[in-house]
Amino acid sequence: MPNEFGLEIINLSKSFDNHTVFDDFNLAIPKGEIIGIYGPNGCGKSTFLHLLAGIQEPDKGTIRINNKKPKEIKPGIVFQNYSDHLLPWKKTMENIFLQEKIQKNTRSEEMLDHLSDSQKNLFQNLYPYELSGGQQQLSSILRSLINTDDLILLDEPFSSLDQNIKNQAHDLILKNRQNDRTIVLVTHDLLDSVYLSDRIIVLKGTPVHNKYLNLNTKYNFKDKIDLLHSSFFSDIYKQTMEYIAS
Amino acid sequence: MPNEFGLEIINLSKSFDNHTVFDDFNLAIPKGEIIGIYGPNGCGKSTFLHLLAGIQEPDKGTIRINNKKPKEIKPGIVFQNYSDHLLPWKKTMENIFLQEKIQKNTRSEEMLDHLSDSQKNLFQNLYPYELSGGQQQLSSILRSLINTDDLILLDEPFSSLDQNIKNQAHDLILKNRQNDRTIVLVTHDLLDSVYLSDRIIVLKGTPVHNKYLNLNTKYNFKDKIDLLHSSFFSDIYKQTMEYIAS
Amino acid sequence: KSFKPVVSQKTIKIAHFRETSALPFYIANEKGYFKAENLNVELVEVDSKQLIDTLVTGKVDFTSAIAWPSVVGFEIEHPEILKPFGIMGESNSGDTIDGFLVKEDSKINKLEDFKGKTIAFDNPRGIPSAKMVFKKIGFDPDKDVVLMDMGKDIIASALLSGKVDAVWTTQPSLTIIANKIKTKIVEPNMRTRYLTDPYWISPMGLTTNNFILQNREIVNKVENALKESLAFIQNNPVETRIIATKYTPLTSDITEKMGVQTYKSTPDNQDYLSMQSIVDSLVEAQILKKGTGLIPMYAK
Amino acid sequence: MKRSKILYAIGPIAILAGWYFFAYYPTNFNILIPKPVQVMLSFKNFPQILMKSTIATLYTWSTGTLLGIILGILIGFICGYYQNLFKIIEIPLDFFRSIPSITLLPIVALFLGSGLTAKFFIVTFVTFLYVFIHTTYGIKYSRTSKQNLALAWRLNPWQNFREIIFYSSLPSIFAGIRTAITLGLIATISSEMTILGTAGLGKKIIDNMVIYNTTEMYEIIIIIGLIGYATNKLIVILENNVIHWKGH
Amino acid sequence: MKRSKILYAIGPIAILAGWYFFAYYPTNFNILIPKPVQVMLSFKNFPQILMKSTIATLYTWSTGTLLGIILGILIGFICGYYQNLFKIIEIPLDFFRSIPSITLLPIVALFLGSGLTAKFFIVTFVTFLYVFIHTTYGIKYSRTSKQNLALAWRLNPWQNFREIIFYSSLPSIFAGIRTAITLGLIATISSEMTILGTAGLGKKIIDNMVIYNTTEMYEIIIIIGLIGYATNKLIVILENNVIHWKGH
Ligand SMILES: Nc1ncnc2c1ncn2[C@@H]1O[C@H](COP(=O)(O)OP(=O)(O)OP(=O)(O)O)[C@@H](O)[C@H]1O
Ligand SMILES: Nc1ncnc2c1ncn2[C@@H]1O[C@H](COP(=O)(O)OP(=O)(O)OP(=O)(O)O)[C@@H](O)[C@H]1O
Ligand SMILES: [Mg+2]
Ligand SMILES: [Mg+2]
């Protein structure tokens, strides 16, 4: 019987030249969760996402997503430097639907319902390089959510978004939760992370061993403001900061 | 007698194709201030910085920095997509000092005192493309602070930084305040903006006319936590949000 | 045209391109005939297409043989500059200078066998003469045979690969190809046999009117030396070929078998008629836009 | 815009001025340079005298070049993707590339005869080579970020080519095409000079060279130069229209 | 690594096999193809027979090409920066580029004589052209982001070239150099074939062509091919060492 893990990492090791980023790292996450990854600059968050995406190969160890090999799934991904990953030869809207078009030859128009008319216009008429940073990032998020079955990887996906658009993005992500879909969210904004995630993995500098904080962050607040002012959040905040400072 | 403005914008207009971003925009800022720019995605913040930097030309209007034309000053700048603006053919440390080396043939080694040994090592040994996003962004901030006399332009400069490095960057920026140096900071994090800035200009969608909020944000709190919990900040927060929603 | 004072004892420069067509000059140089005339001669090697250029721009004083189309063509464009002297060609009494090469097992043995065949010419001047020859034997040269030009370097490949049934070429290619691949020569020297005998292909050399005006004596001496060369060629066929080996890229196995052109230092009336008909045929074949009289060119 | 048109005129005017000067100034070689007016006048007879040859040349050149460009892009892509295949053909390509085609001609003629096939082969081969090299360069230096996308999306080679690599390499491919069309024209004319073929400007060059008809020679040179210039211009216009994302 | 070496061997082995086959298999033209063994054996006499010519060719080629490369990069940069200058020379360049050098040779010879000067001129001109084009392409397609930096920093043209444009354009320049060294070699040999000059492999080719000495012809072809291959290989190694930031 297959196990029930959405994400399973076994004895993962990865180095660049003489710099070890992961050293025998293990992690198992139930299916259907949103996982926040939190940790200092250069601790290996982006590397982790690249490994999950199959962009980089582990030196050692195994990665399973819904019990499949990374090569067998087609993840959606927002890169940290999102603007480099939009194709300048295609209009923004074509970029948004490109992955789906290539892989399934369908077009999930319903995704557009979440956009305002002016956003739709923008994406329809302009090439990515004609957009502002935040507009590019929003289109990257949309692209990553369309057509992906098992895994969505979000590397600092709100870094250029204003308050309203960030909320729009949060809604989009929450609406796209699915039982057999794992969403990995890397962000330095702990509030965003707690708000969206079911669990936060806190890493602490390189190399990443098997010591990390695995915080359950499921909660019951109505909205972000309530969450911010809750003792639940300040607890998590304290734990995280203490762990990182330790 | 020259005026005392660090930054003076007169009747600035700028359009892309048929999209007007600035329409007869006017602004005058006293010398030596840190100015926060706050506003929704696509309202023209990056465009504004590009105009100040001389990367783009206004369609109409005048820009003066310390009473000089943009072409007469050599600004330091952190771009929103910072990673594209580090030169991959040079080690990170060379990148950091490159502008100074070209323009003054000096090397402000004292800047390095603010870095930890491991940061110094990293920047000395690795090319920019071997760094993590946050490490790249920090090196971009350092580069922008070195050797710049009149103007420093920071476009979302903390978007990839972790808490500690962000604080380090804040310190660096505050240490580099000077009487005749204007620092323009674009960020979606209002707390960061209030913490660092003497004044915040709040913009509200395009085109930017002469209607904008000009908030004095000089304060007297010891640290950011105090600021966060102050009514001073929540006042500013409220004013800003109301203005944007209006 | 400006007159420059005659400079005595100057070096006489003669342009050539390491081909047997310059044999009289090589022999005069080798056997000391120039020296005997008290001439200080330098042989200057140039590209075959640059002979006239170097002559008329004053870089050399003489050139070795150049075929009629270039000489006449230049005369038409720029009259009264070139001065040809001597003649070179083929004759029935002389060696084999040209011919059709066909494969050894080919059934082609005489002109009549070419009906319906394709012939490549490595030299555009061959085609008009061939047309006249074929006319003589009753062919319609535009229908009964296919005549085409082709680069020298690929005629052997074309023959071997069966792309053409025969190639027509001149010395030394004729001997070289015959040496290399199994072929036979058909209808050697067709031009002398069917058109005129001897058939004069080109002058023996060129100088300019300007040079003659100022250096008539030198020109006479050069002509005298070349006359000696012609006598030598007549009397010493073996040594002639050794000298050819020395002055050209040809190897002795080729020069030994190769035919040598017939030369004559001064044309007579019959020669002029023969030459003129060749030039006229070039005009008729539209290789030349128009003709010119050769006698005035030769007249001193 | 008006000023920029003047700038474009400077080059041709300078050349024309130089030509006039050397055609009339008494050097020892000015008789070898035809008078500009004569050459211009000779264009009157273009339809009767050179039209057919020009068309023949254009035909061989355009067909051979087009084929070479397509092959260059396709095989360049395949080799850029399948490095092993590249390794197999790399040595032969770099080997034969350096050998002047005039040297290879006799060998080519052995296998392909000396007719149109050989001519097409040479033109196609030359254009193929340069488009091929530049396609592989385009692929080699296409941005890592875009290839990371292809990896994450698990694009198969053909999808990757169609959606990403092809566009990424376009600037380099266009540079290759500009080299290739010019070299293709040169190859066409050079092979018309030696290889059999009824017509073509190359043949006319040889014919006129032999009889020192410099006027028509210069006319042909001008025709070839204009063809080359016009094609280059067209390609640049095409390129600037296609690659709207220049620099991004 | 071992496997990749085997792949590299496939190409040459296939060619050698083809050569053996056509040299011995009784086609109607196998007589024109020399036996591989004979050609190999003829290399014994290389020092006496071809050494001098090879050195002469290498000398003309390397000097002319080096000069052309340097000029191509410098003038390419200047034109990339000063678009007005580019406009002035664009038409003449695209015009003359398309004309086979064999056609221009008589004109060049008028001005430069038919000696070494003309030979160097042609080799330098050809290499210059292609490095120039590719340098301008490198500049044209260098990334906007980097040029924004140059703008913000108020770099003067020379600083911009030295610190940014030069590196940005390097991939394109290297592609141009690879094209140029090959075409430079071809130009050297072709001009040795026609222009007078002391020695050189081109001269030897003509001499051997005339007498159908295919053995030495093939030997020369192999020498030229090896020179071309080795130089290309060297350039690629140099390139891979210099451009460590490939794709970034
Ligand atoms: N090259 C261009 N062509 C067309 N429109 C452009 C171009 N550059 C910018 N724009 C438009 O100008 C507007 C302002 O862009 P700008 O990048 O200045 O926004 P911004 O305030 O920095 O936004 P963000 O917070 O998302 O970074 C946007 O709506 C964008 O679409
Ligand atoms: N190509 C590379 N060569 C050498 N070192 C590398 C390379 N890529 C990443 N690294 C190193 O690996 C470490 C982890 O990088 P990574 O980008 O995963 O960090 P991160 O957690 O995403 O950091 P950030 O929060 O700054 O984005 C860094 O110290 C970086 O220097
Ligand atoms: Mg990262
Ligand atoms: Mg922006």
PDB file of N, CA and C and ligand atoms in Angstrom, chain A residues 132-134, chain B residues 45-47 80 155-156 186, ligand 4:
ATOM      1  N   SER A 132       4.994  46.135 -14.598  1.00  0.00           N
ATOM      2  CA  SER A 132       5.733  46.476 -13.383  1.00  0.00           C
ATOM      3  C   SER A 132       6.089  45.175 -12.662  1.00  0.00           C
ATOM      4  N   GLY A 133       7.043  45.288 -11.748  1.00  0.00           N
ATOM      5  CA  GLY A 133       7.498  44.104 -11.023  1.00  0.00           C
ATOM      6  C   GLY A 133       6.350  43.327 -10.395  1.00  0.00           C
ATOM      7  N   GLY A 134       5.478  44.031  -9.714  1.00  0.00           N
ATOM      8  CA  GLY A 134       4.382  43.351  -9.034  1.00  0.00           C
ATOM      9  C   GLY A 134       3.434  42.668 -10.009  1.00  0.00           C
TER      10      GLY A 134
ATOM     11  N   LYS B  45       6.234  53.604  -9.431  1.00  0.00           N
ATOM     12  CA  LYS B  45       7.343  53.805  -8.493  1.00  0.00           C
ATOM     13  C   LYS B  45       8.681  53.504  -9.157  1.00  0.00           C
ATOM     14  N   SER B  46       8.768  52.366  -9.825  1.00  0.00           N
ATOM     15  CA  SER B  46      10.030  52.024 -10.479  1.00  0.00           C
ATOM     16  C   SER B  46      10.321  52.998 -11.612  1.00  0.00           C
ATOM     17  N   THR B  47       9.274  53.365 -12.319  1.00  0.00           N
ATOM     18  CA  THR B  47       9.455  54.347 -13.386  1.00  0.00           C
ATOM     19  C   THR B  47      10.026  55.643 -12.821  1.00  0.00           C
ATOM     20  N   GLN B  80      14.678  46.682  -8.649  1.00  0.00           N
ATOM     21  CA  GLN B  80      13.688  45.732  -8.137  1.00  0.00           C
ATOM     22  C   GLN B  80      14.108  44.291  -8.474  1.00  0.00           C
ATOM     23  N   ASP B 155      14.857  50.274  -4.792  1.00  0.00           N
ATOM     24  CA  ASP B 155      13.568  49.766  -5.267  1.00  0.00           C
ATOM     25  C   ASP B 155      13.308  48.415  -4.617  1.00  0.00           C
ATOM     26  N   GLU B 156      12.427  48.421  -3.626  1.00  0.00           N
ATOM     27  CA  GLU B 156      12.075  47.158  -2.955  1.00  0.00           C
ATOM     28  C   GLU B 156      13.343  46.424  -2.499  1.00  0.00           C
ATOM     29  N   VAL B 186      11.617  52.718  -2.142  1.00  0.00           N
ATOM     30  CA  VAL B 186      10.333  52.167  -2.549  1.00  0.00           C
ATOM     31  C   VAL B 186      10.141  50.847  -1.828  1.00  0.00           C
TER      32      VAL B 186
HETATM   33 MG    MG F   4       8.377  48.515  -9.442  1.00  0.00          MG
END
